[in-house]
XYZ file of C-alpha atoms in Angstrom:
719
model
C -31.814 219.167 120.450
C -28.745 219.827 122.614
C -26.548 218.002 120.087
C -27.887 220.215 117.305
C -27.198 223.322 119.380
C -23.656 222.132 120.089
C -23.153 221.364 116.417
C -24.376 224.831 115.491
C -22.027 226.445 117.988
C -19.115 224.358 116.689
C -19.923 225.262 113.092
C -20.274 228.940 113.950
C -17.002 228.844 115.856
C -15.237 227.119 112.956
C -16.637 229.710 110.531
C -15.470 232.544 112.763
C -12.038 230.937 113.062
C -11.871 230.430 109.268
C -12.741 234.061 108.625
C -10.265 235.200 111.252
C -7.522 233.298 109.467
C -8.247 235.014 106.158
C -6.426 238.228 105.309
C -8.367 241.367 104.494
C -7.618 243.075 101.202
C -5.719 246.332 101.617
C -5.326 249.297 99.315
C -1.628 248.481 99.106
C -2.579 245.009 97.821
C -4.851 246.491 95.152
C -2.455 249.134 93.868
C 0.801 247.350 94.615
C 0.342 244.500 92.146
C -0.607 241.727 94.584
C -3.508 240.644 92.393
C -1.765 240.950 89.041
C -3.508 238.850 86.383
C -1.743 236.948 83.605
C -2.842 237.586 80.028
C -1.767 236.572 76.540
C -0.326 239.838 75.240
C -0.642 240.937 71.607
C -1.705 237.537 70.262
C -1.812 237.247 66.466
C -2.597 234.261 64.278
C -0.059 233.481 61.547
C -1.110 233.443 57.915
C -0.812 229.631 57.733
C -3.511 229.247 60.401
C -1.393 226.646 62.212
C 0.674 228.926 64.418
C 0.309 232.093 66.439
C 2.624 234.684 67.947
C 2.608 236.271 71.397
C 4.624 239.151 72.816
C 6.414 238.086 76.021
C 8.261 240.198 78.564
C 10.832 238.910 81.002
C 13.684 239.673 83.325
C 15.312 242.654 84.907
C 16.343 244.685 83.048
C 13.150 244.097 81.116
C 13.400 242.356 77.754
C 10.809 241.567 75.092
C 10.486 238.676 72.680
C 8.111 237.784 69.873
C 7.533 234.055 70.182
C 5.820 231.680 67.761
C 3.676 228.782 69.021
C 2.001 225.818 67.369
C -1.784 225.612 67.759
C -1.907 221.818 67.760
C 0.751 221.282 70.438
C 0.865 224.726 72.103
C 4.637 224.234 72.058
C 6.909 227.159 71.347
C 8.282 226.801 67.812
C 10.786 229.624 67.858
C 11.582 233.123 69.028
C 11.041 235.224 65.925
C 12.815 238.293 67.318
C 13.859 239.484 70.761
C 15.217 242.730 72.134
C 19.005 243.009 72.066
C 21.756 245.503 71.402
C 20.503 245.755 67.812
C 16.777 245.555 68.595
C 15.495 247.917 71.318
C 12.867 246.787 73.840
C 9.598 246.709 71.878
C 6.056 246.873 73.238
C 4.033 245.972 70.150
C 4.447 244.487 66.687
C 2.720 244.201 63.321
C 3.441 241.772 60.476
C 3.409 242.768 56.834
C 0.717 241.028 54.776
C 3.185 238.355 53.562
C 4.805 238.116 57.046
C 8.254 238.835 55.647
C 8.638 242.008 57.703
C 7.693 242.982 61.256
C 7.122 246.524 62.455
C 8.359 246.934 66.051
C 7.206 249.765 68.342
C 9.679 251.242 70.849
C 9.927 254.296 73.120
C 6.155 254.747 73.067
C 4.853 258.071 74.343
C 1.089 258.498 74.840
C -0.651 261.566 73.430
C -4.336 261.030 74.227
C -6.439 257.915 74.908
C -5.464 255.939 71.795
C -2.794 258.022 70.067
C 0.906 257.377 70.521
C 4.265 258.659 69.358
C 7.100 256.191 69.034
C 10.344 255.131 67.439
C 9.709 252.263 65.024
C 11.901 249.611 63.431
C 11.338 247.151 60.580
C 12.684 243.643 61.199
C 13.329 241.491 58.128
C 12.442 237.917 59.129
C 14.687 236.322 56.491
C 17.820 238.464 56.731
C 17.262 239.436 60.404
C 18.176 242.990 59.406
C 16.799 245.818 61.549
C 15.980 249.177 59.941
C 14.844 252.297 61.774
C 11.928 253.976 60.014
C 12.632 257.544 61.131
C 15.044 259.309 63.456
C 12.065 261.191 64.912
C 9.089 259.922 66.863
C 6.229 259.194 64.481
C 2.573 258.107 64.505
C 0.659 255.156 63.101
C 3.241 253.512 60.782
C 1.747 250.965 58.374
C 3.657 248.502 56.193
C 2.690 248.329 52.530
C 1.103 245.010 51.455
C 4.399 243.717 50.022
C 6.383 244.908 53.051
C 8.694 247.140 51.031
C 7.531 250.513 52.359
C 6.146 252.128 55.496
C 3.642 254.972 55.467
C 3.454 257.053 58.624
C 2.467 260.445 60.032
C 4.846 263.015 61.478
C 3.742 266.473 62.606
C 0.384 266.124 60.814
C 1.846 265.108 57.442
C 2.059 261.713 55.726
C 5.421 260.240 54.709
C 6.482 257.059 52.900
C 9.722 255.328 53.830
C 11.312 252.903 51.360
C 13.020 250.156 53.370
C 15.610 249.003 50.813
C 16.810 252.408 49.681
C 16.297 254.193 52.983
C 14.654 257.106 51.153
C 11.700 258.986 52.609
C 9.069 260.838 50.576
C 6.670 263.408 52.020
C 3.256 263.141 50.355
C 1.381 265.954 52.164
C 2.847 269.332 53.027
C 0.062 271.449 54.533
C -0.127 269.755 57.940
C 0.416 271.986 60.961
C -0.616 271.947 64.625
C -3.992 273.513 65.270
C -4.964 273.834 61.609
C -4.483 270.871 59.236
C -4.100 267.186 60.137
C -3.367 264.580 57.467
C -3.612 260.840 58.037
C -4.488 260.802 61.746
C -7.640 261.930 63.524
C -8.308 265.018 65.604
C -9.037 264.758 69.342
C -12.785 264.240 69.091
C -12.618 261.564 66.366
C -9.987 259.671 68.360
C -12.041 259.787 71.554
C -15.522 259.165 70.182
C -15.047 257.218 66.940
C -12.159 255.302 68.565
C -9.566 255.345 65.799
C -6.353 257.237 65.141
C -4.914 256.044 61.811
C -6.899 257.815 59.125
C -5.120 256.383 56.075
C -4.861 252.947 54.472
C -3.038 251.172 51.641
C -5.147 249.407 49.044
C -4.559 245.668 48.594
C -1.790 245.952 45.982
C -0.039 248.994 47.433
C -0.731 251.297 44.489
C -2.869 253.828 46.357
C -3.282 255.340 49.808
C -6.659 256.731 50.867
C -6.493 259.272 53.679
C -8.578 261.762 55.642
C -7.672 265.423 56.072
C -8.941 267.418 59.046
C -9.159 271.192 58.830
C -9.615 272.280 62.438
C -8.727 275.935 61.875
C -12.091 277.175 63.160
C -12.458 274.683 66.017
C -12.223 276.528 69.362
C -9.042 276.169 71.419
C -9.038 274.473 74.795
C -6.166 275.050 77.184
C -4.977 273.419 80.403
C -2.364 274.682 82.829
C 0.457 272.179 83.239
C 2.173 272.659 86.605
C 4.954 270.067 86.421
C 8.228 270.776 88.213
C 8.985 274.085 86.517
C 9.130 277.544 88.065
C 6.350 278.723 85.775
C 3.397 276.572 84.673
C 2.630 276.521 80.960
C -0.571 276.148 78.987
C -1.194 273.060 76.878
C -3.537 273.913 74.017
C -5.451 271.733 71.604
C -8.608 271.947 69.530
C -11.693 270.635 71.337
C -15.183 271.124 69.845
C -17.721 271.348 72.664
C -21.379 270.525 72.071
C -22.909 272.904 69.549
C -19.558 274.341 68.477
C -17.691 274.082 65.166
C -16.177 270.725 64.197
C -13.207 270.144 61.942
C -14.008 269.942 58.242
C -13.118 266.409 57.176
C -12.372 265.409 53.600
C -11.250 262.260 51.756
C -8.230 262.148 49.453
C -6.476 259.580 47.272
C -2.704 259.365 46.742
C -1.472 257.500 43.666
C 1.935 255.848 44.112
C 2.785 255.715 40.404
C 2.138 259.360 39.579
C 2.884 260.771 43.028
C -0.273 262.857 42.796
C -3.104 263.414 45.284
C -6.727 263.807 44.237
C -9.836 264.857 46.160
C -12.905 262.655 46.589
C -16.224 264.494 46.867
C -18.591 262.842 49.365
C -21.443 265.308 49.029
C -23.051 266.279 52.317
C -20.881 264.048 54.533
C -20.412 265.709 57.941
C -18.515 262.945 59.734
C -16.365 260.238 58.098
C -16.006 257.675 60.907
C -14.594 254.788 58.815
C -12.763 254.089 55.560
C -12.038 250.502 54.446
C -10.762 249.122 51.146
C -12.889 246.450 49.507
C -11.292 243.351 47.959
C -10.862 245.052 44.589
C -7.839 247.430 44.922
C -9.794 250.116 43.071
C -12.817 250.031 45.353
C -12.898 251.865 48.705
C -15.792 251.839 51.170
C -16.544 254.959 53.198
C -18.995 255.432 56.058
C -20.448 258.905 56.562
C -22.792 260.424 59.125
C -24.811 263.608 59.402
C -24.248 265.805 62.451
C -27.174 264.257 64.347
C -25.616 260.826 63.694
C -29.005 259.314 62.868
C -28.344 258.801 59.148
C -25.398 256.602 58.187
C -24.386 256.020 54.571
C -22.074 253.286 53.303
C -20.505 254.629 50.118
C -18.355 252.974 47.473
C -15.551 254.992 45.854
C -14.081 253.951 42.508
C -10.409 254.877 42.944
C -9.754 255.017 39.184
C -11.893 258.124 38.768
C -13.038 258.951 42.339
C -16.693 258.468 41.478
C -18.945 257.762 44.456
C -22.040 255.579 44.729
C -24.345 254.646 47.603
C -24.118 251.016 48.743
C -26.626 251.175 51.579
C -27.860 253.503 54.300
C -29.348 253.223 57.750
C -31.517 255.667 59.692
C -32.705 255.737 63.295
C -35.007 258.050 65.226
C -32.209 258.483 67.785
C -28.730 257.571 66.472
C -26.865 254.895 64.525
C -23.847 253.229 66.138
C -20.561 252.984 64.240
C -18.688 249.661 64.531
C -15.661 247.892 63.035
C -17.639 244.816 62.012
C -18.024 245.590 58.295
C -16.536 242.623 56.396
C -16.301 242.277 52.629
C -16.439 238.723 51.306
C -14.568 237.458 48.221
C -17.304 238.605 45.816
C -17.589 241.977 47.631
C -20.885 241.092 49.262
C -20.602 242.191 52.861
C -21.459 241.488 56.493
C -23.106 244.312 58.442
C -24.058 244.499 62.128
C -27.018 246.648 63.163
C -29.791 246.993 65.732
C -32.328 247.928 63.073
C -34.769 245.221 64.218
C -34.519 246.321 67.872
C -31.547 244.145 68.849
C -27.967 244.089 67.590
C -27.732 241.443 64.860
C -25.745 240.325 61.815
C -26.942 240.961 58.247
C -25.682 239.856 54.826
C -25.776 242.301 51.900
C -24.958 241.716 48.261
C -22.140 243.616 46.576
C -24.808 245.930 45.168
C -25.856 246.879 48.708
C -29.156 245.015 48.653
C -30.106 242.992 51.740
C -29.833 239.240 51.216
C -30.881 238.073 54.655
C -30.754 238.674 58.380
C -28.360 236.034 59.737
C -29.028 236.247 63.490
C -32.245 237.230 65.211
C -33.888 237.108 68.598
C -34.296 239.158 71.767
C -30.594 239.125 72.516
C -27.559 241.012 71.220
C -24.518 240.218 69.105
C -21.668 241.737 71.145
C -18.692 240.927 68.924
C -18.120 239.720 65.375
C -15.044 237.533 64.802
C -15.131 236.822 61.082
C -16.244 234.646 58.194
C -14.742 231.333 57.091
C -15.146 230.996 53.328
C -14.489 227.229 53.432
C -17.174 226.261 55.931
C -19.310 229.325 55.062
C -19.651 230.005 58.786
C -19.760 233.288 60.650
C -18.276 233.432 64.152
C -19.594 235.843 66.757
C -20.117 236.540 70.462
C -23.528 237.210 71.976
C -25.765 237.445 75.054
C -27.940 234.475 74.122
C -27.177 232.954 77.537
C -28.353 236.049 79.403
C -27.398 239.698 79.115
C -24.706 239.481 81.827
C -22.975 236.547 80.083
C -21.073 236.140 76.809
C -20.702 233.062 74.618
C -19.076 232.321 71.274
C -21.162 230.906 68.409
C -20.906 229.884 64.782
C -23.723 230.143 62.260
C -24.206 229.736 58.506
C -24.715 232.802 56.329
C -28.264 231.527 55.757
C -28.936 231.815 59.499
C -29.005 228.053 60.018
C -26.833 225.486 61.820
C -26.083 227.700 64.785
C -23.609 226.153 67.209
C -22.640 227.326 70.688
C -18.863 226.896 70.892
C -18.325 227.744 74.572
C -19.803 225.917 77.533
C -18.805 227.723 80.735
C -21.256 230.327 82.045
C -19.573 233.690 82.308
C -17.672 235.853 79.838
C -16.187 234.040 76.840
C -14.271 235.680 73.995
C -12.327 234.181 71.118
C -9.195 234.765 69.033
C -9.496 232.611 65.894
C -6.709 231.161 63.800
C -6.497 232.640 60.314
C -7.977 229.492 58.739
C -10.685 229.182 61.443
C -9.483 225.735 62.533
C -8.898 226.812 66.145
C -9.696 229.550 68.563
C -8.136 230.556 71.848
C -10.944 231.122 74.300
C -10.605 233.650 77.096
C -13.011 232.810 79.907
C -13.697 234.477 83.211
C -16.583 234.846 85.612
C -17.266 236.631 88.866
C -15.642 233.672 90.639
C -12.993 232.557 88.120
C -9.946 234.577 86.992
C -9.049 234.553 83.313
C -8.526 231.119 81.769
C -7.077 230.616 78.269
C -7.843 227.397 76.403
C -7.310 226.054 72.895
C -10.568 225.038 71.244
C -11.713 223.532 67.942
C -13.585 226.051 65.838
C -15.784 223.363 64.287
C -17.503 222.335 67.515
C -15.895 224.273 70.383
C -14.185 221.218 71.878
C -11.560 222.240 74.421
C -8.248 220.720 73.398
C -5.789 222.114 75.929
C -5.379 224.608 78.720
C -2.899 227.400 78.005
C -3.050 229.614 81.116
C -5.379 229.481 84.086
C -4.145 232.121 86.555
C -3.744 229.402 89.177
C -1.143 231.503 90.998
C -3.654 234.322 91.452
C -6.409 231.862 92.351
C -4.249 230.282 95.050
C -3.218 233.672 96.386
C -6.844 234.750 96.669
C -7.514 231.717 98.893
C -5.619 233.605 101.580
C -8.014 236.557 101.461
C -11.494 237.200 102.735
C -13.731 237.413 99.682
C -17.475 237.599 99.238
C -19.342 236.399 96.145
C -21.190 238.719 93.808
C -24.861 237.801 94.066
C -26.542 238.440 90.703
C -30.258 239.167 90.498
C -32.750 241.587 88.986
C -34.680 244.364 90.661
C -37.998 245.702 89.383
C -37.702 249.481 88.966
C -39.898 251.888 86.993
C -41.454 249.050 84.995
C -38.168 247.329 84.116
C -36.331 244.327 85.519
C -32.860 245.784 85.975
C -29.728 243.689 86.311
C -28.109 243.952 89.728
C -25.320 242.472 91.798
C -24.743 242.688 95.524
C -21.640 241.996 97.607
C -22.227 241.302 101.292
C -19.687 240.981 104.122
C -18.253 237.469 104.398
C -19.680 237.180 107.924
C -23.057 238.556 106.830
C -25.794 238.311 109.473
C -29.314 238.901 108.162
C -30.328 240.128 111.619
C -27.894 243.048 111.477
C -28.211 246.396 109.713
C -25.530 247.323 107.176
C -24.692 250.552 105.348
C -25.215 250.405 101.566
C -22.782 251.803 98.994
C -24.025 251.774 95.406
C -21.706 251.870 92.406
C -22.644 252.594 88.788
C -21.545 254.130 85.517
C -24.879 254.244 83.656
C -23.658 255.650 80.309
C -25.472 254.785 77.058
C -24.830 251.177 76.031
C -22.544 250.487 79.004
C -22.609 247.535 81.403
C -21.298 247.163 84.941
C -23.394 244.176 86.038
C -21.546 241.445 84.160
C -20.455 237.923 85.008
C -16.727 238.523 84.532
C -13.558 238.651 86.622
C -12.585 241.459 88.955
C -11.306 244.886 88.067
C -9.657 247.246 90.539
C -13.027 248.609 91.680
C -14.165 245.085 92.543
C -11.185 244.555 94.828
C -11.946 247.864 96.541
C -15.555 246.810 96.974
C -14.357 243.533 98.500
C -12.212 245.521 100.930
C -15.211 247.646 101.935
C -17.367 244.539 102.328
C -14.792 243.142 104.749
C -15.222 246.392 106.722
C -18.970 245.807 107.049
C -20.444 247.525 103.993
C -22.882 246.082 101.466
C -22.081 247.000 97.855
C -24.763 247.053 95.168
C -24.637 247.865 91.474
C -27.714 248.348 89.280
C -27.641 248.860 85.501
C -30.561 251.186 84.832
C -32.294 252.364 81.701
C -29.904 253.528 79.011
C -27.327 250.828 79.639
C -26.598 248.156 77.061
C -27.294 244.624 75.848
C -31.052 244.599 76.482
C -32.221 245.965 73.160
C -32.445 249.243 71.294
C -35.461 250.672 73.119
C -34.004 250.041 76.587
C -30.748 251.746 75.580
C -32.153 254.671 73.623
C -34.952 255.644 76.009
C -32.543 258.241 77.426
C -32.224 260.040 74.063
C -32.345 263.844 74.472
C -32.417 263.483 78.282
C -29.099 262.039 79.422
C -28.918 261.287 83.163
C -32.636 261.980 83.808
C -34.023 258.426 83.692
C -30.749 256.930 84.854
C -30.904 259.094 88.004
C -34.537 258.169 88.603
C -33.639 254.469 88.411
C -30.740 254.721 90.862
C -32.822 256.701 93.365
C -35.709 254.215 93.081
C -33.316 251.258 93.396
C -31.691 252.755 96.498
C -35.101 253.349 98.042
C -36.181 249.772 97.345
C -32.935 248.265 98.637
C -33.213 250.363 101.799
C -36.448 248.516 102.563
C -34.521 245.259 102.979
C -34.368 244.282 106.660
C -30.560 244.099 106.697
C -29.988 247.544 105.100
C -29.674 250.640 107.313
C -31.889 253.088 105.458
C -30.092 256.047 107.071
C -26.706 255.031 105.652
C -26.942 254.927 101.846
C -24.154 256.162 99.578
C -23.327 256.131 95.881
C -20.177 256.652 93.855
C -19.073 256.764 90.231
C -16.420 257.967 87.808
C -16.909 260.182 84.734
C -20.501 259.607 83.586
C -20.918 257.762 86.880
C -19.643 260.843 88.736
C -22.357 262.927 87.070
C -24.824 260.272 88.179
C -23.653 260.099 91.800
C -23.794 263.901 92.042
C -27.299 264.044 90.616
C -28.478 261.233 92.870
C -27.198 262.972 96.011
C -28.965 266.198 95.052
C -32.214 264.965 93.500
C -32.391 262.005 95.883
C -31.390 263.943 98.979
C -33.997 262.119 101.069
C -32.499 258.747 100.048
C -28.715 259.225 99.799
C -26.584 260.408 102.685
C -23.256 260.362 100.849
C -21.768 260.479 97.346
C -18.339 260.412 95.707
C -17.911 261.842 92.206
C -14.627 261.273 90.387
C -13.938 263.294 87.212
C -17.646 264.000 86.676
C -19.409 265.739 83.846
C -21.539 268.449 85.447
C -22.894 269.979 82.244
C -23.139 268.367 78.828
C -22.501 271.841 77.404
C -18.867 271.294 78.414
C -18.459 267.945 76.667
C -17.499 267.184 73.067
C -19.677 267.361 69.971
C -19.629 263.774 68.739
C -20.514 262.030 71.993
C -22.900 264.614 73.388
C -24.819 265.446 70.229
C -25.224 261.737 69.448
C -27.467 261.469 72.502
C -28.665 265.059 73.021
C -28.507 266.903 69.691
C -27.061 270.405 70.084
C -27.613 272.780 73.034
C -29.212 275.195 70.597
C -31.833 272.554 69.701
C -32.300 271.027 73.150
C -31.434 273.547 75.900
C -33.710 271.937 78.490
C -32.120 268.550 77.979
C -28.715 270.077 78.672
C -29.622 272.223 81.665
C -32.274 270.311 83.595
C -29.804 267.633 84.685
C -26.761 269.863 85.290
C -26.185 269.670 89.065
C -24.572 273.084 89.414
C -27.987 274.507 88.480
C -29.470 273.211 91.751
C -26.683 273.182 94.399
C -29.182 274.188 97.074
C -30.458 270.584 97.052
C -27.264 269.282 98.682
C -27.924 267.805 102.127
C -25.584 264.832 102.371
C -21.810 264.449 102.418
C -20.121 265.004 99.062
C -16.590 264.297 97.830
C -15.642 265.762 94.440
C -12.380 264.687 92.755
C -10.790 265.700 89.445
C -7.447 265.720 87.636
C -6.337 269.163 86.480
C -4.887 267.672 83.274
C -8.073 265.897 82.191
C -8.264 266.395 78.411
C -11.528 264.446 78.227
C -13.878 265.642 80.990
C -12.292 268.995 81.691
C -11.701 270.125 85.268
C -13.947 273.044 84.299
C -16.847 270.708 85.125
C -15.771 270.382 88.742
C -14.760 274.027 89.075
C -18.253 275.117 88.068
C -19.739 272.652 90.547
C -17.426 273.877 93.292
C -18.320 277.512 92.651
C -22.051 276.736 92.661
C -21.771 274.919 96.004
C -19.665 277.737 97.489
C -22.207 280.339 96.456
C -24.969 278.153 97.933
C -22.872 278.019 101.145
C -22.805 274.227 101.100
C -20.150 272.224 102.908
C -18.370 269.527 100.892
C -14.974 267.912 100.343
C -12.896 268.115 97.194
C -9.511 267.217 95.748
C -7.677 268.234 92.580
C -4.829 266.027 91.355
C -2.270 268.207 89.523
C -1.617 267.359 85.859
C -3.499 264.051 86.096
C -5.725 263.037 83.197
C -9.141 261.382 83.208
C -7.702 258.162 84.661
C -6.058 259.965 87.623
C -3.072 257.619 87.904
C 0.723 257.611 87.998
C 3.084 256.803 90.875
C 1.129 256.699 94.144
C -1.823 258.654 92.744
C -4.376 255.826 92.666
C -3.334 254.673 96.155
C -3.742 258.217 97.458
C -7.099 258.666 95.700
C -8.597 255.428 96.997
C -7.220 256.084 100.483
C -9.086 259.399 100.447
C -12.228 257.710 99.136
C -12.005 254.936 101.739
C -11.587 257.408 104.585
C -14.544 259.407 103.273
C -16.750 256.310 103.131
C -15.782 255.222 106.646
C -16.342 258.688 108.073
C -19.642 259.449 106.371
C -21.417 256.138 105.771
């Protein structure tokens, strides 16, 4: 008995000594690059299927090189092109269809989330000649299929640059800021349909299909830009808020031979979220949606006469998601991904639009579609078959048979396949393993070689005090919700700890996932080392557990999500090691709306909340996102107002920190200003911070360090 006691004391002492020798994560570590992770940047498979290219950066001053590697050996074959006196530093690249030309992006300047301006060059692989596309900064350049021309957008008009002659032709002339946009999307399409280039060459380069946006009647939104000038100035752009007028979008066809543009009538199409050429150069596919986004049509356009026919359509009582997974096979039959049976699955349709068969099925979700190999007649995809917090890569026949799991490690697996589907590079991570890149056989998933394993980061993390994420489920409001918890490394079940909850909670989102750390995870680890327990619960409305679980929040955003977080906090507070009088919650964007609502509506549960860049009324947010889940404010006023926290500021009891960037083009600072005014008029005490000219990400220079220092101090003071 005495020996056991001595052994216990020795073990406890050794554990204490081990923990004492570990460094605690600091904010300077997180935001100073200490935990930088290695990736494989801009990886593309070559047309031959035997080699791939990667963009590498090196040295000081910084240089870039496009390097070619062999799949079989992983050895570097050659440097295709590198920055030099003739070739400026480039940050991205695109091959022409025949790989004879490479489009290089330089001097990139962000506009909004996805859109960029830049100076672009064409590199001729054979002659090594470099040609600048335009003297001005341009948008979305795209090489023609034969690599002889580049189409691009400048100041809302489409141009075509001939590489050999150096001549440029303008093919639209009516583009102007705030009224007409040709060939690229407006703000709301870019943000919510997640694409910018709104034009495309057909397969033989004889036609260009493009979208035109008439945003003349869309209301203006303006932001003061403070900068370093004596006088601030207003930045204006068109932003359609829920229930307001959207841009009128139309489809047009430019014919290279005649130099003429024709209009394509799509009937009652309200949104045009995707255009994609079929294999026949005269056949274009177009996806359209009604304003409620619950009726999607896949149309076929005959480019010889612009006639339009319906291929297939999909309806939903709530909304239909738009994806990039549409794939046309050689005979123009096509692959479609949909949650029409209650879970997201893959379907095969004939070229006439009639359903042939459902390829995947089960109570799990397809989360990515990688492509179809015509030789083996296999489809490659990623799914949650190994649990909704995990991802694996699979192959399956188009008849739904001979399914094969190609990845073996439990965690998050994703794949980049060679063009001929002989190999794939697997990216794996888990909550305990940084990103690992391996070469695998596509036929059976066999791992052939390791490419990168982030061993440097892994070894560095050995020096720090880290606590594992403990995954579990928690039964709340009739659902088993996914959850993780991070406890202090020296956790003692006989002690009481404060609880800080983190969530996002937006429709189809996921925070509880078995994948490697992001910046928030490192911050949570730092707080755990200071004696806090961190918990994250994915409530109703989040993704990867089926259609009904996700769409239960339809017409009532934030209502059920708030109820779940409050109930989860209450249940967790009953644990013997949780101090029920010290419960906080934080979130960003949608999560900031959630944390605010939880502090107010759960004021007997939460003592503290932090809201970063929160929505405080869905009336202030954009049409496409908001109306997808809520319909319009005119149709659903209660849904908009019942969960807007500035309508009930008197409920505030706990400590509240509200943060926003004044230059947020996405969730406008108006949201926080209205919340601030409501709390002032209710005579409520709270803390707030506005970061001048910072967008929705609130970053740049020391901004993130300053923000998380403020958040850390607030947590320590109030929780």
